[in-house]
mmCIF file of C-alpha atoms in Angstrom:
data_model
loop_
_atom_site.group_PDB
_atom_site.id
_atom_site.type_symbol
_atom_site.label_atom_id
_atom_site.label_comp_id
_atom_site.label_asym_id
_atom_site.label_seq_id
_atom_site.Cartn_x
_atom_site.Cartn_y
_atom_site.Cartn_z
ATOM 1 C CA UNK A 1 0.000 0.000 0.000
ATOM 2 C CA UNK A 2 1.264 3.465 -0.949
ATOM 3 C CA UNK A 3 1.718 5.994 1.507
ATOM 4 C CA UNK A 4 -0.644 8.228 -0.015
ATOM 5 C CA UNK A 5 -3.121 5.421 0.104
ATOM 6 C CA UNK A 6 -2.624 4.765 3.801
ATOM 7 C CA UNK A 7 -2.813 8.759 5.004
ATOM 8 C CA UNK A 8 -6.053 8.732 3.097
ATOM 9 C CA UNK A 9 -7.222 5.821 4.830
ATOM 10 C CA UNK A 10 -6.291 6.713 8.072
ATOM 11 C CA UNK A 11 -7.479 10.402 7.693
ATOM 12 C CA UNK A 12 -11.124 8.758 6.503
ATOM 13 C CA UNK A 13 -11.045 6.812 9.745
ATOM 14 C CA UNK A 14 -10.110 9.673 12.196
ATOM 15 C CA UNK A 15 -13.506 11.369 9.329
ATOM 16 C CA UNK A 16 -16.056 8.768 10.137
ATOM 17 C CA UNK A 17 -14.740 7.587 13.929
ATOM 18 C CA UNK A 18 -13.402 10.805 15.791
ATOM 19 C CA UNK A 19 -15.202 9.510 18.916
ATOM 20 C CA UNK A 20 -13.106 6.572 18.682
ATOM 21 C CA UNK A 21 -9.804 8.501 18.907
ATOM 22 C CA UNK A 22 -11.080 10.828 21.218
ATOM 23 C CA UNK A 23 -11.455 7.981 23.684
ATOM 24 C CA UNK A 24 -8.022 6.350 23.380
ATOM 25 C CA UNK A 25 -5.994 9.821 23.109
ATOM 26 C CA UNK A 26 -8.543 11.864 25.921
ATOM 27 C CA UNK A 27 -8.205 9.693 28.929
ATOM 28 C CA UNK A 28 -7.182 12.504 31.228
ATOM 29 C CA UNK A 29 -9.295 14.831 29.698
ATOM 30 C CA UNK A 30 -12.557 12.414 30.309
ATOM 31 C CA UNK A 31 -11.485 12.106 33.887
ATOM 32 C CA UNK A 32 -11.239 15.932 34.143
ATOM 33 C CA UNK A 33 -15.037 16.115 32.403
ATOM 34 C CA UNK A 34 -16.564 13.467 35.221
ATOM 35 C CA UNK A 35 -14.874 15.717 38.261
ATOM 36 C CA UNK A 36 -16.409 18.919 36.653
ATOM 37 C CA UNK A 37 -19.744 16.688 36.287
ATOM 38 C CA UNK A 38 -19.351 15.147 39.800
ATOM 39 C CA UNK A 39 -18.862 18.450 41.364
ATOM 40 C CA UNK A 40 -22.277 19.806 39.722
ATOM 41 C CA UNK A 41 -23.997 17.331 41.102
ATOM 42 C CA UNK A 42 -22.812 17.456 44.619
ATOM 43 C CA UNK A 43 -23.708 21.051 44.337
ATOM 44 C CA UNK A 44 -27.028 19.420 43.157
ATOM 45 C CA UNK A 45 -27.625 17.337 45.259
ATOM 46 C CA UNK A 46 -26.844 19.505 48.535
ATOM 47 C CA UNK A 47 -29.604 22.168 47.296
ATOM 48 C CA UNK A 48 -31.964 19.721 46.740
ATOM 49 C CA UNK A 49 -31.991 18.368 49.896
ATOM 50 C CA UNK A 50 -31.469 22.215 51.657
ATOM 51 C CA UNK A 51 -33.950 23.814 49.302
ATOM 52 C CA UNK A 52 -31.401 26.270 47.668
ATOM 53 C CA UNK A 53 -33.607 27.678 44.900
ATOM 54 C CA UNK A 54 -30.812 29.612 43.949
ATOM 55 C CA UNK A 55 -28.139 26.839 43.111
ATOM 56 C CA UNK A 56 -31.182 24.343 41.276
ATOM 57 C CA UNK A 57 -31.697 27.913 39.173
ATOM 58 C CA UNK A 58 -28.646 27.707 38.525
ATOM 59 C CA UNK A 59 -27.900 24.084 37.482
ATOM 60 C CA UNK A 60 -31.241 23.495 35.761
ATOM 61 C CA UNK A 61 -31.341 24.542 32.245
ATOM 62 C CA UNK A 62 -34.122 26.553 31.553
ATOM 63 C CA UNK A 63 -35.812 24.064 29.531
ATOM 64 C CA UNK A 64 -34.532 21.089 31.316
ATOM 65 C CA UNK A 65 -36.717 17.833 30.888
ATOM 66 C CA UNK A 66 -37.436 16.101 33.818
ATOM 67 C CA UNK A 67 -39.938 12.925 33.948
ATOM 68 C CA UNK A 68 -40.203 11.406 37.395
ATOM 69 C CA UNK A 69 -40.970 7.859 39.123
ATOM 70 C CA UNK A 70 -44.445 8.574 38.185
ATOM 71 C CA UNK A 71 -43.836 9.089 34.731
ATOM 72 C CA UNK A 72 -45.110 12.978 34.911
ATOM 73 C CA UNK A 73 -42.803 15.707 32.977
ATOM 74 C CA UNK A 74 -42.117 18.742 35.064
ATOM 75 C CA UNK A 75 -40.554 21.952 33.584
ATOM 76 C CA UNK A 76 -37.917 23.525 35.671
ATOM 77 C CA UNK A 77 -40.855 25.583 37.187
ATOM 78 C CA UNK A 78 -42.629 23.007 38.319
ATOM 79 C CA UNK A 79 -39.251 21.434 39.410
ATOM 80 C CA UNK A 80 -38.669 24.382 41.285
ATOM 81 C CA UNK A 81 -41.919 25.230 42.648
ATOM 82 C CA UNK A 82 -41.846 21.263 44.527
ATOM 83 C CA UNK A 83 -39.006 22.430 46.384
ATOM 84 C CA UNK A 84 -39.883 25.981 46.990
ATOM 85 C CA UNK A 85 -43.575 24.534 48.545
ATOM 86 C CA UNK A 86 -41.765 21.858 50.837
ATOM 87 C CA UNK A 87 -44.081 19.828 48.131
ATOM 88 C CA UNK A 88 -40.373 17.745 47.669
ATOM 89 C CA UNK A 89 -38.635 16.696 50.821
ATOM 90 C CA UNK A 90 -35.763 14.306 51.331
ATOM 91 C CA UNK A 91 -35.318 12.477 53.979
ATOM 92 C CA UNK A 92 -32.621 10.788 53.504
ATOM 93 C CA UNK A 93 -30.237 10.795 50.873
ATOM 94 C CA UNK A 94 -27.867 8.283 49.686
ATOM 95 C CA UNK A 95 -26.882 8.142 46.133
ATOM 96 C CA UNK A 96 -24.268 6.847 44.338
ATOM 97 C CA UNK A 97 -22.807 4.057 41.311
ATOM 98 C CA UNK A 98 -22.280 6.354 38.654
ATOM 99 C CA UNK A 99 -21.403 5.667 35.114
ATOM 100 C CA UNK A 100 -20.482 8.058 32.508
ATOM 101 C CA UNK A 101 -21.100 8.207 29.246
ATOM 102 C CA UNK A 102 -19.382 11.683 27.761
ATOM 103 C CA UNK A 103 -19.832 12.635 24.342
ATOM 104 C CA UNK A 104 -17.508 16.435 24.341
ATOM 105 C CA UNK A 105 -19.843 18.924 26.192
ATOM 106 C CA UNK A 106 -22.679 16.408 26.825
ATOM 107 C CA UNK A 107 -22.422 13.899 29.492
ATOM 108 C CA UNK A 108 -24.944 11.257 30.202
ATOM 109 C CA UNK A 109 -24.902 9.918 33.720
ATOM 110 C CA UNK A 110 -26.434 7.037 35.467
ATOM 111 C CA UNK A 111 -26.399 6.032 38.982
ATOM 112 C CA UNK A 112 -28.526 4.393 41.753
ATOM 113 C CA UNK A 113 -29.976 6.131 44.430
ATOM 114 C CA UNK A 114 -31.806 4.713 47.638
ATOM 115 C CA UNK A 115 -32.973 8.704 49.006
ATOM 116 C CA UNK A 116 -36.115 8.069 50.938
ATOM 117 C CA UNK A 117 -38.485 11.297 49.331
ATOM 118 C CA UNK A 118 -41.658 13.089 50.522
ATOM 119 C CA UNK A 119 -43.121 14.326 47.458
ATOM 120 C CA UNK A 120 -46.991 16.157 47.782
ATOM 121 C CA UNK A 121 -47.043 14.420 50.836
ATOM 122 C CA UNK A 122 -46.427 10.360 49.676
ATOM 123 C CA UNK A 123 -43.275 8.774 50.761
ATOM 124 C CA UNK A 124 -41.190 6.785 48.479
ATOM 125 C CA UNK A 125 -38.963 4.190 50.406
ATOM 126 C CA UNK A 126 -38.283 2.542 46.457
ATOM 127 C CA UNK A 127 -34.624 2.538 45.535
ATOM 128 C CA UNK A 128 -34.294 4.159 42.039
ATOM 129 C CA UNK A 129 -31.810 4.362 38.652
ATOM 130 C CA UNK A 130 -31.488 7.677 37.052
ATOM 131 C CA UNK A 131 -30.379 9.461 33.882
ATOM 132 C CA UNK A 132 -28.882 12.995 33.894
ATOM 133 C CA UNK A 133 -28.032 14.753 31.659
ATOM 134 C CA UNK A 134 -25.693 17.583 31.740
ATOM 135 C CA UNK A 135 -24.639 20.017 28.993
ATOM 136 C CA UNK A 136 -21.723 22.602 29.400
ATOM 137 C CA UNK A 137 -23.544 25.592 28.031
ATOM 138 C CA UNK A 138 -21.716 29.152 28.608
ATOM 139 C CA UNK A 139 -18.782 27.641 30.056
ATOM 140 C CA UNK A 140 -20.828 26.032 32.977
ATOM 141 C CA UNK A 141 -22.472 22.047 33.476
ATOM 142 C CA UNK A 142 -26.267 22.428 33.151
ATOM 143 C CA UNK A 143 -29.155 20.103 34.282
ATOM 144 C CA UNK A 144 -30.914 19.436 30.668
ATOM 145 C CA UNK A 145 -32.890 16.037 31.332
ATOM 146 C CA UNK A 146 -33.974 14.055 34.146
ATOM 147 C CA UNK A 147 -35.216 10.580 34.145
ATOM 148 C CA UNK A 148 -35.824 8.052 37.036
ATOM 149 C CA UNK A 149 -37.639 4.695 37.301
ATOM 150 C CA UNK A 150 -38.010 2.571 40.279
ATOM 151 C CA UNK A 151 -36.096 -0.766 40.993
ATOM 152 C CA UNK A 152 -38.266 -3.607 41.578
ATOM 153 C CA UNK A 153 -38.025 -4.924 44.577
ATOM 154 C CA UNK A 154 -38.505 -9.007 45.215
#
Protein backbone atom coordinates (compact mmCIF):
# COMPACT_ATOMS: atom_id res chain seq x y z
CA UNK A 1 0.00 0.00 0.00
CA UNK A 2 1.26 3.46 -0.95
CA UNK A 3 1.72 5.99 1.51
CA UNK A 4 -0.64 8.23 -0.02
CA UNK A 5 -3.12 5.42 0.10
CA UNK A 6 -2.62 4.76 3.80
CA UNK A 7 -2.81 8.76 5.00
CA UNK A 8 -6.05 8.73 3.10
CA UNK A 9 -7.22 5.82 4.83
CA UNK A 10 -6.29 6.71 8.07
CA UNK A 11 -7.48 10.40 7.69
CA UNK A 12 -11.12 8.76 6.50
CA UNK A 13 -11.04 6.81 9.74
CA UNK A 14 -10.11 9.67 12.20
CA UNK A 15 -13.51 11.37 9.33
CA UNK A 16 -16.06 8.77 10.14
CA UNK A 17 -14.74 7.59 13.93
CA UNK A 18 -13.40 10.81 15.79
CA UNK A 19 -15.20 9.51 18.92
CA UNK A 20 -13.11 6.57 18.68
CA UNK A 21 -9.80 8.50 18.91
CA UNK A 22 -11.08 10.83 21.22
CA UNK A 23 -11.46 7.98 23.68
CA UNK A 24 -8.02 6.35 23.38
CA UNK A 25 -5.99 9.82 23.11
CA UNK A 26 -8.54 11.86 25.92
CA UNK A 27 -8.20 9.69 28.93
CA UNK A 28 -7.18 12.50 31.23
CA UNK A 29 -9.30 14.83 29.70
CA UNK A 30 -12.56 12.41 30.31
CA UNK A 31 -11.49 12.11 33.89
CA UNK A 32 -11.24 15.93 34.14
CA UNK A 33 -15.04 16.12 32.40
CA UNK A 34 -16.56 13.47 35.22
CA UNK A 35 -14.87 15.72 38.26
CA UNK A 36 -16.41 18.92 36.65
CA UNK A 37 -19.74 16.69 36.29
CA UNK A 38 -19.35 15.15 39.80
CA UNK A 39 -18.86 18.45 41.36
CA UNK A 40 -22.28 19.81 39.72
CA UNK A 41 -24.00 17.33 41.10
CA UNK A 42 -22.81 17.46 44.62
CA UNK A 43 -23.71 21.05 44.34
CA UNK A 44 -27.03 19.42 43.16
CA UNK A 45 -27.62 17.34 45.26
CA UNK A 46 -26.84 19.50 48.53
CA UNK A 47 -29.60 22.17 47.30
CA UNK A 48 -31.96 19.72 46.74
CA UNK A 49 -31.99 18.37 49.90
CA UNK A 50 -31.47 22.22 51.66
CA UNK A 51 -33.95 23.81 49.30
CA UNK A 52 -31.40 26.27 47.67
CA UNK A 53 -33.61 27.68 44.90
CA UNK A 54 -30.81 29.61 43.95
CA UNK A 55 -28.14 26.84 43.11
CA UNK A 56 -31.18 24.34 41.28
CA UNK A 57 -31.70 27.91 39.17
CA UNK A 58 -28.65 27.71 38.52
CA UNK A 59 -27.90 24.08 37.48
CA UNK A 60 -31.24 23.50 35.76
CA UNK A 61 -31.34 24.54 32.25
CA UNK A 62 -34.12 26.55 31.55
CA UNK A 63 -35.81 24.06 29.53
CA UNK A 64 -34.53 21.09 31.32
CA UNK A 65 -36.72 17.83 30.89
CA UNK A 66 -37.44 16.10 33.82
CA UNK A 67 -39.94 12.93 33.95
CA UNK A 68 -40.20 11.41 37.39
CA UNK A 69 -40.97 7.86 39.12
CA UNK A 70 -44.45 8.57 38.19
CA UNK A 71 -43.84 9.09 34.73
CA UNK A 72 -45.11 12.98 34.91
CA UNK A 73 -42.80 15.71 32.98
CA UNK A 74 -42.12 18.74 35.06
CA UNK A 75 -40.55 21.95 33.58
CA UNK A 76 -37.92 23.52 35.67
CA UNK A 77 -40.85 25.58 37.19
CA UNK A 78 -42.63 23.01 38.32
CA UNK A 79 -39.25 21.43 39.41
CA UNK A 80 -38.67 24.38 41.29
CA UNK A 81 -41.92 25.23 42.65
CA UNK A 82 -41.85 21.26 44.53
CA UNK A 83 -39.01 22.43 46.38
CA UNK A 84 -39.88 25.98 46.99
CA UNK A 85 -43.58 24.53 48.54
CA UNK A 86 -41.76 21.86 50.84
CA UNK A 87 -44.08 19.83 48.13
CA UNK A 88 -40.37 17.75 47.67
CA UNK A 89 -38.64 16.70 50.82
CA UNK A 90 -35.76 14.31 51.33
CA UNK A 91 -35.32 12.48 53.98
CA UNK A 92 -32.62 10.79 53.50
CA UNK A 93 -30.24 10.79 50.87
CA UNK A 94 -27.87 8.28 49.69
CA UNK A 95 -26.88 8.14 46.13
CA UNK A 96 -24.27 6.85 44.34
CA UNK A 97 -22.81 4.06 41.31
CA UNK A 98 -22.28 6.35 38.65
CA UNK A 99 -21.40 5.67 35.11
CA UNK A 100 -20.48 8.06 32.51
CA UNK A 101 -21.10 8.21 29.25
CA UNK A 102 -19.38 11.68 27.76
CA UNK A 103 -19.83 12.63 24.34
CA UNK A 104 -17.51 16.44 24.34
CA UNK A 105 -19.84 18.92 26.19
CA UNK A 106 -22.68 16.41 26.83
CA UNK A 107 -22.42 13.90 29.49
CA UNK A 108 -24.94 11.26 30.20
CA UNK A 109 -24.90 9.92 33.72
CA UNK A 110 -26.43 7.04 35.47
CA UNK A 111 -26.40 6.03 38.98
CA UNK A 112 -28.53 4.39 41.75
CA UNK A 113 -29.98 6.13 44.43
CA UNK A 114 -31.81 4.71 47.64
CA UNK A 115 -32.97 8.70 49.01
CA UNK A 116 -36.11 8.07 50.94
CA UNK A 117 -38.49 11.30 49.33
CA UNK A 118 -41.66 13.09 50.52
CA UNK A 119 -43.12 14.33 47.46
CA UNK A 120 -46.99 16.16 47.78
CA UNK A 121 -47.04 14.42 50.84
CA UNK A 122 -46.43 10.36 49.68
CA UNK A 123 -43.28 8.77 50.76
CA UNK A 124 -41.19 6.78 48.48
CA UNK A 125 -38.96 4.19 50.41
CA UNK A 126 -38.28 2.54 46.46
CA UNK A 127 -34.62 2.54 45.53
CA UNK A 128 -34.29 4.16 42.04
CA UNK A 129 -31.81 4.36 38.65
CA UNK A 130 -31.49 7.68 37.05
CA UNK A 131 -30.38 9.46 33.88
CA UNK A 132 -28.88 13.00 33.89
CA UNK A 133 -28.03 14.75 31.66
CA UNK A 134 -25.69 17.58 31.74
CA UNK A 135 -24.64 20.02 28.99
CA UNK A 136 -21.72 22.60 29.40
CA UNK A 137 -23.54 25.59 28.03
CA UNK A 138 -21.72 29.15 28.61
CA UNK A 139 -18.78 27.64 30.06
CA UNK A 140 -20.83 26.03 32.98
CA UNK A 141 -22.47 22.05 33.48
CA UNK A 142 -26.27 22.43 33.15
CA UNK A 143 -29.16 20.10 34.28
CA UNK A 144 -30.91 19.44 30.67
CA UNK A 145 -32.89 16.04 31.33
CA UNK A 146 -33.97 14.05 34.15
CA UNK A 147 -35.22 10.58 34.15
CA UNK A 148 -35.82 8.05 37.04
CA UNK A 149 -37.64 4.70 37.30
CA UNK A 150 -38.01 2.57 40.28
CA UNK A 151 -36.10 -0.77 40.99
CA UNK A 152 -38.27 -3.61 41.58
CA UNK A 153 -38.03 -4.92 44.58
CA UNK A 154 -38.51 -9.01 45.22
Amino acid sequence: MSVGRLLRVIAMIAFVCPGNLQAQTGVPLQAGIQQEVLKTEAERDEAMQKADMAVLNRIYADNVIIVNTRGLYLTKAQRLADFQSGDLKFLSFDQGDYSFHIYGETVILNGRASSIIQFHGKVNRIPRKFTLTYMKLNGAWRLVAQNETLIDQP
